[in-house]
Amino acid sequence: MPGRASGRIGQPRRWLLGVDHLVRIKFDQLAFYDDLRRRHGDVVRLRLGPYRSWLLFHPDQVEALLTQHWASFIRFRRLTEVVAQWNGDSLLLAEGEAWRERRRKVLAAFQTRRLPGYGAVAVAHAARLADRLTRQMGEAGTATLDTDAVMARLTLDIAAGTLFGADPPENGDEIEAALQVLSDTAFRESTAPIRLPDWLPLRAKRRKLWAMGVMDRLVVGLVARGLARPTTDGGDLLSMLIAQHRGDARAVRDDAMSLLIAGHETSGALLSWTFAALARAPAWRSRVLHEIDDGLGGRLPQAEDLAGLPLTRALIEEALRLHPPAYSLFLRQATQAVDLAGVAIRAGDLVQIAPYALHRDGRWFADPDTFDPARFLGKPTWPRYAYLPFGAGPRVCIGQNFALMEACLVLATLLQRVVPERLEQDPVPDPKFSLRPRGGLPMRWRSRRDSIGPKGGNRLSDRADEAR
């Protein structure tokens, strides 16, 4: 395994206070990160406007930042102020003692004992989607679908059920459109040299205010319904938030909004990239179909089944490696001088970690651009902090166990009925709020309606996969 980070600090040329770097971040962010790592090494120092900024590409510095000196950094206020426009005073944006107290309260909603119930909700919605898709395919047994849109709507329905105990929203298409507007807004306003006031007569401003209104009406309405329930625990996340926040409607609203947007957005993206990978990897597709057929015998999965579906989880973990929805962790700003494994950071410096670049570093992952779930079927061969789909340290994603369970259960449910067969176009990663396929993900699906009985599987179709 490669050793420790070199002491060299790369410093790319710049002009006009790093405006050229800001342009690349805005229009070519993933290639920019990869280019910096390849050309300038493990530690890169940039000038971004008035700020001295660092990008860390070695697990040693990543570990130092996220686990040893995390309390010496806050999330960059320029970014948190943008997201706070609709997230409010949520866990995602809190700092210091307020963050500790907030995290303690929200963590109660993700207790291990509650996860199987959330998983059952995910399976029920995935099974209904499978029914709808097989009907849509009709006698032909195939259909071309925008898989990214389908997965986004599925995870919205799952979020409504697990978070609020609610049925799928009737205005789901409107909500999806609003979420996309907020994703675009977050990226645009956080990368712009200046943030323009909302009263300007600009289409982008009108769209943002419309989207904020859609989401606020949705969440405030569902929170009000939860507060009015006679039972104290409805089996959903909202019940725990209400209990932990002692009925404080505003606090519940802010954390519920944050969980809804972040959880739904990233889960939908993860499923899209997983199915895209399976459409291009018939051998892995065949193997996972056999695992699911043999492990479940034609019944719907439960959370306790996942221990017997190791390849299903490995597929998800490899999709997270190649296309992590959190492709870049929240930009951090140092509140005091600190040494990060040999890198001297000043108070006020910005520090960035890009899991997308770490995950594609050939020092840690052989053939890093190749989809190979076998990496995750044994013990990790890479350093602990080279793989960060959910971050790490005290501020690790609070919902990571739920997210992995949800994705595995959805995969095991859908693949018993329908199979991604062919991509209609190569997906291009679009780094906005999360990493989504640009312009959608048109994909041909086929039905497995000929599957019969326990361990049945559509064996003819599966063998056709193996022969390709």
PDB file of N, CA and C in Angstrom, residues 82-90 253-255 257-258:
ATOM      1  N   VAL A  82     -26.544  30.235   2.177  1.00  0.00           N
ATOM      2  CA  VAL A  82     -27.377  29.929   1.008  1.00  0.00           C
ATOM      3  C   VAL A  82     -28.398  28.853   1.364  1.00  0.00           C
ATOM      4  N   VAL A  83     -27.918  27.744   1.918  1.00  0.00           N
ATOM      5  CA  VAL A  83     -28.807  26.620   2.219  1.00  0.00           C
ATOM      6  C   VAL A  83     -29.792  26.967   3.328  1.00  0.00           C
ATOM      7  N   ALA A  84     -29.397  27.839   4.260  1.00  0.00           N
ATOM      8  CA  ALA A  84     -30.275  28.223   5.366  1.00  0.00           C
ATOM      9  C   ALA A  84     -31.520  28.950   4.889  1.00  0.00           C
ATOM     10  N   GLN A  85     -31.523  29.458   3.664  1.00  0.00           N
ATOM     11  CA  GLN A  85     -32.707  30.151   3.156  1.00  0.00           C
ATOM     12  C   GLN A  85     -33.930  29.240   3.176  1.00  0.00           C
ATOM     13  N   TRP A  86     -33.727  27.954   2.958  1.00  0.00           N
ATOM     14  CA  TRP A  86     -34.865  27.023   3.010  1.00  0.00           C
ATOM     15  C   TRP A  86     -34.710  25.965   4.100  1.00  0.00           C
ATOM     16  N   ASN A  87     -33.477  25.649   4.515  1.00  0.00           N
ATOM     17  CA  ASN A  87     -33.290  24.651   5.566  1.00  0.00           C
ATOM     18  C   ASN A  87     -33.492  25.219   6.962  1.00  0.00           C
ATOM     19  N   GLY A  88     -33.350  26.532   7.114  1.00  0.00           N
ATOM     20  CA  GLY A  88     -33.494  27.116   8.433  1.00  0.00           C
ATOM     21  C   GLY A  88     -32.344  26.737   9.351  1.00  0.00           C
ATOM     22  N   ASP A  89     -32.628  26.688  10.640  1.00  0.00           N
ATOM     23  CA  ASP A  89     -31.617  26.416  11.666  1.00  0.00           C
ATOM     24  C   ASP A  89     -31.569  24.918  11.935  1.00  0.00           C
ATOM     25  N   SER A  90     -31.068  24.155  10.971  1.00  0.00           N
ATOM     26  CA  SER A  90     -31.118  22.697  11.059  1.00  0.00           C
ATOM     27  C   SER A  90     -29.788  22.117  11.512  1.00  0.00           C
ATOM     28  N   ARG A 253     -39.660  21.608  12.024  1.00  0.00           N
ATOM     29  CA  ARG A 253     -39.738  21.943  10.598  1.00  0.00           C
ATOM     30  C   ARG A 253     -38.352  22.021   9.966  1.00  0.00           C
ATOM     31  N   ASP A 254     -37.401  22.681  10.642  1.00  0.00           N
ATOM     32  CA  ASP A 254     -36.074  22.879  10.063  1.00  0.00           C
ATOM     33  C   ASP A 254     -35.337  21.557   9.884  1.00  0.00           C
ATOM     34  N   ASP A 255     -35.365  20.706  10.911  1.00  0.00           N
ATOM     35  CA  ASP A 255     -34.667  19.428  10.780  1.00  0.00           C
ATOM     36  C   ASP A 255     -35.382  18.503   9.803  1.00  0.00           C
ATOM     37  N   MET A 257     -37.094  19.439   7.157  1.00  0.00           N
ATOM     38  CA  MET A 257     -36.778  19.939   5.818  1.00  0.00           C
ATOM     39  C   MET A 257     -35.385  19.479   5.396  1.00  0.00           C
ATOM     40  N   SER A 258     -34.435  19.601   6.291  1.00  0.00           N
ATOM     41  CA  SER A 258     -33.059  19.201   5.987  1.00  0.00           C
ATOM     42  C   SER A 258     -32.975  17.718   5.664  1.00  0.00           C
TER      43      SER A 258
END
